[in-house]
């Protein structure tokens, strides 16, 4: 079964639901070492995407990702809007005129993550969303190299994202407001890493169900 942008309304709604269901926990994390507005900012962008979901579902992936990126850039406040906007716009650029297979998506997503690294001037180990996004990119590439079946490759991402999120707990923050806390930033999961993990796991659940449910 081919995964097409017709899935986007389901994917966006799954993201909206998981962020809403975990909003209190994530806000507490963000209040501990951040500005406390991470969830509100994300939800503003998600609601904008819900409003566009039918239009997005009728596009090709490159066009949809471009639209998603531009929407997030303009509706999500703080660093998250810039970083997620950059992710999707870079993915759009990398995916133009290419059929979407596990191999090409692994490359497209990796280029998106690299753009986020450049925009945020950050890397793995600095207590940010990249501690989830980078391991997920690495896992996709490895699955592609090993020719792993797509449902298996996707399911692996759940554990990878969880491990990446949890790894931020004992890190010293070097970016954003949390960096001013220095040693006091340890002992708290990064809110951006937590929402990245939640969204990736929600996306994986929808895709795996679609791929494994008989037509």
PDB file of N, CA and C in Angstrom, residues 85-158:
ATOM      1  N   UNK A  85       9.162  24.594  10.862  1.00  0.00           N
ATOM      2  CA  UNK A  85       8.977  25.140   9.522  1.00  0.00           C
ATOM      3  C   UNK A  85      10.143  24.794   8.619  1.00  0.00           C
ATOM      4  N   UNK A  86      11.349  24.947   9.158  1.00  0.00           N
ATOM      5  CA  UNK A  86      12.566  24.604   8.420  1.00  0.00           C
ATOM      6  C   UNK A  86      12.597  23.130   8.058  1.00  0.00           C
ATOM      7  N   UNK A  87      12.210  22.265   8.987  1.00  0.00           N
ATOM      8  CA  UNK A  87      12.191  20.817   8.750  1.00  0.00           C
ATOM      9  C   UNK A  87      11.349  20.481   7.531  1.00  0.00           C
ATOM     10  N   UNK A  88      10.114  20.962   7.513  1.00  0.00           N
ATOM     11  CA  UNK A  88       9.197  20.586   6.437  1.00  0.00           C
ATOM     12  C   UNK A  88       9.548  21.257   5.116  1.00  0.00           C
ATOM     13  N   UNK A  89      10.015  22.484   5.167  1.00  0.00           N
ATOM     14  CA  UNK A  89      10.388  23.149   3.916  1.00  0.00           C
ATOM     15  C   UNK A  89      11.616  22.505   3.285  1.00  0.00           C
ATOM     16  N   UNK A  90      12.559  22.063   4.114  1.00  0.00           N
ATOM     17  CA  UNK A  90      13.730  21.346   3.584  1.00  0.00           C
ATOM     18  C   UNK A  90      13.319  19.983   3.040  1.00  0.00           C
ATOM     19  N   UNK A  91      12.388  19.309   3.707  1.00  0.00           N
ATOM     20  CA  UNK A  91      11.892  18.031   3.203  1.00  0.00           C
ATOM     21  C   UNK A  91      11.193  18.213   1.862  1.00  0.00           C
ATOM     22  N   UNK A  92      10.435  19.291   1.741  1.00  0.00           N
ATOM     23  CA  UNK A  92       9.762  19.572   0.474  1.00  0.00           C
ATOM     24  C   UNK A  92      10.771  19.734  -0.651  1.00  0.00           C
ATOM     25  N   UNK A  93      11.789  20.530  -0.405  1.00  0.00           N
ATOM     26  CA  UNK A  93      12.821  20.778  -1.423  1.00  0.00           C
ATOM     27  C   UNK A  93      13.514  19.480  -1.827  1.00  0.00           C
ATOM     28  N   UNK A  94      13.794  18.620  -0.832  1.00  0.00           N
ATOM     29  CA  UNK A  94      14.526  17.378  -1.099  1.00  0.00           C
ATOM     30  C   UNK A  94      13.675  16.321  -1.798  1.00  0.00           C
ATOM     31  N   UNK A  95      12.352  16.472  -1.731  1.00  0.00           N
ATOM     32  CA  UNK A  95      11.478  15.411  -2.230  1.00  0.00           C
ATOM     33  C   UNK A  95      10.875  15.702  -3.597  1.00  0.00           C
ATOM     34  N   UNK A  96      11.156  16.856  -4.162  1.00  0.00           N
ATOM     35  CA  UNK A  96      10.519  17.218  -5.425  1.00  0.00           C
ATOM     36  C   UNK A  96      10.876  16.243  -6.545  1.00  0.00           C
ATOM     37  N   UNK A  97       9.821  15.820  -7.258  1.00  0.00           N
ATOM     38  CA  UNK A  97       9.961  14.925  -8.415  1.00  0.00           C
ATOM     39  C   UNK A  97      10.623  13.598  -8.044  1.00  0.00           C
ATOM     40  N   UNK A  98      10.348  13.129  -6.829  1.00  0.00           N
ATOM     41  CA  UNK A  98      10.868  11.825  -6.400  1.00  0.00           C
ATOM     42  C   UNK A  98       9.709  10.994  -5.865  1.00  0.00           C
ATOM     43  N   UNK A  99       9.691   9.719  -6.214  1.00  0.00           N
ATOM     44  CA  UNK A  99       8.689   8.826  -5.633  1.00  0.00           C
ATOM     45  C   UNK A  99       9.106   8.508  -4.206  1.00  0.00           C
ATOM     46  N   UNK A 100       8.113   8.337  -3.354  1.00  0.00           N
ATOM     47  CA  UNK A 100       8.401   8.179  -1.925  1.00  0.00           C
ATOM     48  C   UNK A 100       8.493   6.701  -1.556  1.00  0.00           C
ATOM     49  N   UNK A 101       9.699   6.253  -1.314  1.00  0.00           N
ATOM     50  CA  UNK A 101       9.963   4.915  -0.782  1.00  0.00           C
ATOM     51  C   UNK A 101      10.634   5.098   0.570  1.00  0.00           C
ATOM     52  N   UNK A 102      10.865   3.994   1.287  1.00  0.00           N
ATOM     53  CA  UNK A 102      11.567   4.098   2.566  1.00  0.00           C
ATOM     54  C   UNK A 102      12.937   4.725   2.354  1.00  0.00           C
ATOM     55  N   UNK A 103      13.608   4.322   1.303  1.00  0.00           N
ATOM     56  CA  UNK A 103      14.946   4.837   1.026  1.00  0.00           C
ATOM     57  C   UNK A 103      14.935   6.336   0.751  1.00  0.00           C
ATOM     58  N   UNK A 104      14.013   6.773  -0.124  1.00  0.00           N
ATOM     59  CA  UNK A 104      13.982   8.201  -0.440  1.00  0.00           C
ATOM     60  C   UNK A 104      13.478   9.010   0.744  1.00  0.00           C
ATOM     61  N   UNK A 105      12.504   8.482   1.493  1.00  0.00           N
ATOM     62  CA  UNK A 105      12.012   9.234   2.650  1.00  0.00           C
ATOM     63  C   UNK A 105      13.103   9.360   3.713  1.00  0.00           C
ATOM     64  N   UNK A 106      13.873   8.305   3.919  1.00  0.00           N
ATOM     65  CA  UNK A 106      14.970   8.377   4.890  1.00  0.00           C
ATOM     66  C   UNK A 106      15.932   9.503   4.521  1.00  0.00           C
ATOM     67  N   UNK A 107      16.202   9.638   3.235  1.00  0.00           N
ATOM     68  CA  UNK A 107      17.111  10.693   2.767  1.00  0.00           C
ATOM     69  C   UNK A 107      16.454  12.067   2.901  1.00  0.00           C
ATOM     70  N   UNK A 108      15.194  12.157   2.511  1.00  0.00           N
ATOM     71  CA  UNK A 108      14.462  13.421   2.577  1.00  0.00           C
ATOM     72  C   UNK A 108      14.364  13.908   4.023  1.00  0.00           C
ATOM     73  N   UNK A 109      14.006  12.998   4.915  1.00  0.00           N
ATOM     74  CA  UNK A 109      13.873  13.365   6.327  1.00  0.00           C
ATOM     75  C   UNK A 109      15.228  13.762   6.916  1.00  0.00           C
ATOM     76  N   UNK A 110      16.275  13.034   6.549  1.00  0.00           N
ATOM     77  CA  UNK A 110      17.617  13.358   7.042  1.00  0.00           C
ATOM     78  C   UNK A 110      18.041  14.750   6.603  1.00  0.00           C
ATOM     79  N   UNK A 111      17.684  15.127   5.372  1.00  0.00           N
ATOM     80  CA  UNK A 111      18.018  16.474   4.897  1.00  0.00           C
ATOM     81  C   UNK A 111      17.221  17.531   5.666  1.00  0.00           C
ATOM     82  N   UNK A 112      15.980  17.199   6.001  1.00  0.00           N
ATOM     83  CA  UNK A 112      15.183  18.105   6.823  1.00  0.00           C
ATOM     84  C   UNK A 112      15.792  18.312   8.194  1.00  0.00           C
ATOM     85  N   UNK A 113      16.226  17.220   8.813  1.00  0.00           N
ATOM     86  CA  UNK A 113      16.841  17.299  10.143  1.00  0.00           C
ATOM     87  C   UNK A 113      18.153  18.070  10.083  1.00  0.00           C
ATOM     88  N   UNK A 114      18.918  17.858   9.034  1.00  0.00           N
ATOM     89  CA  UNK A 114      20.172  18.605   8.876  1.00  0.00           C
ATOM     90  C   UNK A 114      19.897  20.108   8.790  1.00  0.00           C
ATOM     91  N   UNK A 115      18.823  20.482   8.111  1.00  0.00           N
ATOM     92  CA  UNK A 115      18.453  21.893   8.018  1.00  0.00           C
ATOM     93  C   UNK A 115      18.076  22.453   9.391  1.00  0.00           C
ATOM     94  N   UNK A 116      17.407  21.640  10.201  1.00  0.00           N
ATOM     95  CA  UNK A 116      17.056  22.057  11.563  1.00  0.00           C
ATOM     96  C   UNK A 116      18.323  22.259  12.390  1.00  0.00           C
ATOM     97  N   UNK A 117      19.279  21.355  12.233  1.00  0.00           N
ATOM     98  CA  UNK A 117      20.563  21.505  12.939  1.00  0.00           C
ATOM     99  C   UNK A 117      21.231  22.820  12.577  1.00  0.00           C
ATOM    100  N   UNK A 118      21.230  23.136  11.300  1.00  0.00           N
ATOM    101  CA  UNK A 118      21.865  24.366  10.844  1.00  0.00           C
ATOM    102  C   UNK A 118      21.112  25.590  11.354  1.00  0.00           C
ATOM    103  N   UNK A 119      19.794  25.552  11.280  1.00  0.00           N
ATOM    104  CA  UNK A 119      18.991  26.696  11.720  1.00  0.00           C
ATOM    105  C   UNK A 119      19.128  26.909  13.236  1.00  0.00           C
ATOM    106  N   UNK A 120      19.078  25.817  13.986  1.00  0.00           N
ATOM    107  CA  UNK A 120      19.144  25.935  15.442  1.00  0.00           C
ATOM    108  C   UNK A 120      20.554  25.984  16.001  1.00  0.00           C
ATOM    109  N   UNK A 121      21.537  25.774  15.131  1.00  0.00           N
ATOM    110  CA  UNK A 121      22.940  25.715  15.566  1.00  0.00           C
ATOM    111  C   UNK A 121      23.083  24.778  16.764  1.00  0.00           C
ATOM    112  N   UNK A 122      22.497  23.590  16.604  1.00  0.00           N
ATOM    113  CA  UNK A 122      22.495  22.597  17.682  1.00  0.00           C
ATOM    114  C   UNK A 122      22.711  21.215  17.103  1.00  0.00           C
ATOM    115  N   UNK A 123      23.009  20.278  17.990  1.00  0.00           N
ATOM    116  CA  UNK A 123      23.228  18.895  17.584  1.00  0.00           C
ATOM    117  C   UNK A 123      22.727  17.986  18.690  1.00  0.00           C
ATOM    118  N   UNK A 124      22.828  16.702  18.478  1.00  0.00           N
ATOM    119  CA  UNK A 124      22.421  15.739  19.498  1.00  0.00           C
ATOM    120  C   UNK A 124      23.266  15.964  20.757  1.00  0.00           C
ATOM    121  N   UNK A 125      22.631  15.785  21.910  1.00  0.00           N
ATOM    122  CA  UNK A 125      23.349  15.943  23.173  1.00  0.00           C
ATOM    123  C   UNK A 125      23.214  17.305  23.813  1.00  0.00           C
ATOM    124  N   UNK A 126      22.379  18.192  23.207  1.00  0.00           N
ATOM    125  CA  UNK A 126      22.243  19.550  23.742  1.00  0.00           C
ATOM    126  C   UNK A 126      20.860  19.825  24.334  1.00  0.00           C
ATOM    127  N   UNK A 127      20.110  18.766  24.615  1.00  0.00           N
ATOM    128  CA  UNK A 127      18.824  18.881  25.311  1.00  0.00           C
ATOM    129  C   UNK A 127      17.811  19.680  24.497  1.00  0.00           C
ATOM    130  N   UNK A 128      17.576  19.229  23.270  1.00  0.00           N
ATOM    131  CA  UNK A 128      16.582  19.859  22.394  1.00  0.00           C
ATOM    132  C   UNK A 128      15.799  18.777  21.661  1.00  0.00           C
ATOM    133  N   UNK A 129      14.886  19.207  20.799  1.00  0.00           N
ATOM    134  CA  UNK A 129      14.128  18.261  19.977  1.00  0.00           C
ATOM    135  C   UNK A 129      15.034  17.417  19.090  1.00  0.00           C
ATOM    136  N   UNK A 130      16.231  17.921  18.802  1.00  0.00           N
ATOM    137  CA  UNK A 130      17.161  17.176  17.956  1.00  0.00           C
ATOM    138  C   UNK A 130      17.613  15.873  18.600  1.00  0.00           C
ATOM    139  N   UNK A 131      17.507  15.770  19.916  1.00  0.00           N
ATOM    140  CA  UNK A 131      17.843  14.510  20.578  1.00  0.00           C
ATOM    141  C   UNK A 131      16.837  13.419  20.265  1.00  0.00           C
ATOM    142  N   UNK A 132      15.701  13.798  19.689  1.00  0.00           N
ATOM    143  CA  UNK A 132      14.726  12.841  19.162  1.00  0.00           C
ATOM    144  C   UNK A 132      14.835  12.767  17.641  1.00  0.00           C
ATOM    145  N   UNK A 133      14.884  13.910  16.986  1.00  0.00           N
ATOM    146  CA  UNK A 133      14.856  13.922  15.522  1.00  0.00           C
ATOM    147  C   UNK A 133      16.067  13.243  14.895  1.00  0.00           C
ATOM    148  N   UNK A 134      17.253  13.453  15.456  1.00  0.00           N
ATOM    149  CA  UNK A 134      18.465  12.874  14.867  1.00  0.00           C
ATOM    150  C   UNK A 134      18.491  11.346  14.995  1.00  0.00           C
ATOM    151  N   UNK A 135      18.236  10.762  16.185  1.00  0.00           N
ATOM    152  CA  UNK A 135      18.189   9.294  16.253  1.00  0.00           C
ATOM    153  C   UNK A 135      17.124   8.679  15.349  1.00  0.00           C
ATOM    154  N   UNK A 136      16.001   9.367  15.186  1.00  0.00           N
ATOM    155  CA  UNK A 136      14.955   8.866  14.282  1.00  0.00           C
ATOM    156  C   UNK A 136      15.476   8.855  12.849  1.00  0.00           C
ATOM    157  N   UNK A 137      16.175   9.916  12.458  1.00  0.00           N
ATOM    158  CA  UNK A 137      16.765   9.951  11.113  1.00  0.00           C
ATOM    159  C   UNK A 137      17.777   8.829  10.925  1.00  0.00           C
ATOM    160  N   UNK A 138      18.603   8.605  11.930  1.00  0.00           N
ATOM    161  CA  UNK A 138      19.606   7.537  11.858  1.00  0.00           C
ATOM    162  C   UNK A 138      18.942   6.163  11.744  1.00  0.00           C
ATOM    163  N   UNK A 139      17.852   5.956  12.486  1.00  0.00           N
ATOM    164  CA  UNK A 139      17.136   4.682  12.454  1.00  0.00           C
ATOM    165  C   UNK A 139      16.516   4.436  11.082  1.00  0.00           C
ATOM    166  N   UNK A 140      15.935   5.479  10.498  1.00  0.00           N
ATOM    167  CA  UNK A 140      15.350   5.335   9.163  1.00  0.00           C
ATOM    168  C   UNK A 140      16.415   4.975   8.130  1.00  0.00           C
ATOM    169  N   UNK A 141      17.551   5.631   8.213  1.00  0.00           N
ATOM    170  CA  UNK A 141      18.646   5.327   7.280  1.00  0.00           C
ATOM    171  C   UNK A 141      19.112   3.887   7.443  1.00  0.00           C
ATOM    172  N   UNK A 142      19.249   3.447   8.694  1.00  0.00           N
ATOM    173  CA  UNK A 142      19.710   2.082   8.943  1.00  0.00           C
ATOM    174  C   UNK A 142      18.710   1.067   8.418  1.00  0.00           C
ATOM    175  N   UNK A 143      17.434   1.330   8.646  1.00  0.00           N
ATOM    176  CA  UNK A 143      16.394   0.429   8.139  1.00  0.00           C
ATOM    177  C   UNK A 143      16.407   0.383   6.622  1.00  0.00           C
ATOM    178  N   UNK A 144      16.675   1.523   5.994  1.00  0.00           N
ATOM    179  CA  UNK A 144      16.751   1.577   4.536  1.00  0.00           C
ATOM    180  C   UNK A 144      17.917   0.744   4.024  1.00  0.00           C
ATOM    181  N   UNK A 145      19.066   0.889   4.658  1.00  0.00           N
ATOM    182  CA  UNK A 145      20.261   0.135   4.260  1.00  0.00           C
ATOM    183  C   UNK A 145      20.017  -1.363   4.398  1.00  0.00           C
ATOM    184  N   UNK A 146      19.316  -1.736   5.470  1.00  0.00           N
ATOM    185  CA  UNK A 146      19.070  -3.157   5.743  1.00  0.00           C
ATOM    186  C   UNK A 146      17.831  -3.688   5.032  1.00  0.00           C
ATOM    187  N   UNK A 147      17.173  -2.824   4.237  1.00  0.00           N
ATOM    188  CA  UNK A 147      15.968  -3.208   3.492  1.00  0.00           C
ATOM    189  C   UNK A 147      14.890  -3.780   4.411  1.00  0.00           C
ATOM    190  N   UNK A 148      14.719  -3.152   5.553  1.00  0.00           N
ATOM    191  CA  UNK A 148      13.695  -3.566   6.512  1.00  0.00           C
ATOM    192  C   UNK A 148      12.314  -3.226   5.956  1.00  0.00           C
ATOM    193  N   UNK A 149      11.345  -4.092   6.213  1.00  0.00           N
ATOM    194  CA  UNK A 149       9.972  -3.809   5.783  1.00  0.00           C
ATOM    195  C   UNK A 149       9.475  -2.527   6.444  1.00  0.00           C
ATOM    196  N   UNK A 150       8.691  -1.744   5.714  1.00  0.00           N
ATOM    197  CA  UNK A 150       8.280  -0.426   6.188  1.00  0.00           C
ATOM    198  C   UNK A 150       7.561  -0.457   7.540  1.00  0.00           C
ATOM    199  N   UNK A 151       6.592  -1.353   7.778  1.00  0.00           N
ATOM    200  CA  UNK A 151       5.941  -1.354   9.088  1.00  0.00           C
ATOM    201  C   UNK A 151       6.932  -1.619  10.236  1.00  0.00           C
ATOM    202  N   UNK A 152       7.904  -2.479   9.982  1.00  0.00           N
ATOM    203  CA  UNK A 152       8.920  -2.780  11.001  1.00  0.00           C
ATOM    204  C   UNK A 152       9.812  -1.565  11.233  1.00  0.00           C
ATOM    205  N   UNK A 153      10.222  -0.919  10.143  1.00  0.00           N
ATOM    206  CA  UNK A 153      11.062   0.279  10.252  1.00  0.00           C
ATOM    207  C   UNK A 153      10.353   1.367  11.037  1.00  0.00           C
ATOM    208  N   UNK A 154       9.061   1.548  10.761  1.00  0.00           N
ATOM    209  CA  UNK A 154       8.292   2.570  11.460  1.00  0.00           C
ATOM    210  C   UNK A 154       8.124   2.225  12.938  1.00  0.00           C
ATOM    211  N   UNK A 155       7.820   0.976  13.227  1.00  0.00           N
ATOM    212  CA  UNK A 155       7.618   0.560  14.620  1.00  0.00           C
ATOM    213  C   UNK A 155       8.874   0.774  15.446  1.00  0.00           C
ATOM    214  N   UNK A 156      10.038   0.558  14.850  1.00  0.00           N
ATOM    215  CA  UNK A 156      11.306   0.800  15.553  1.00  0.00           C
ATOM    216  C   UNK A 156      11.431   2.240  16.017  1.00  0.00           C
ATOM    217  N   UNK A 157      10.835   3.151  15.264  1.00  0.00           N
ATOM    218  CA  UNK A 157      10.962   4.572  15.577  1.00  0.00           C
ATOM    219  C   UNK A 157      10.331   4.937  16.913  1.00  0.00           C
ATOM    220  N   UNK A 158       9.328   4.180  17.330  1.00  0.00           N
ATOM    221  CA  UNK A 158       8.691   4.457  18.619  1.00  0.00           C
ATOM    222  C   UNK A 158       9.695   4.330  19.752  1.00  0.00           C
TER     223      UNK A 158
END
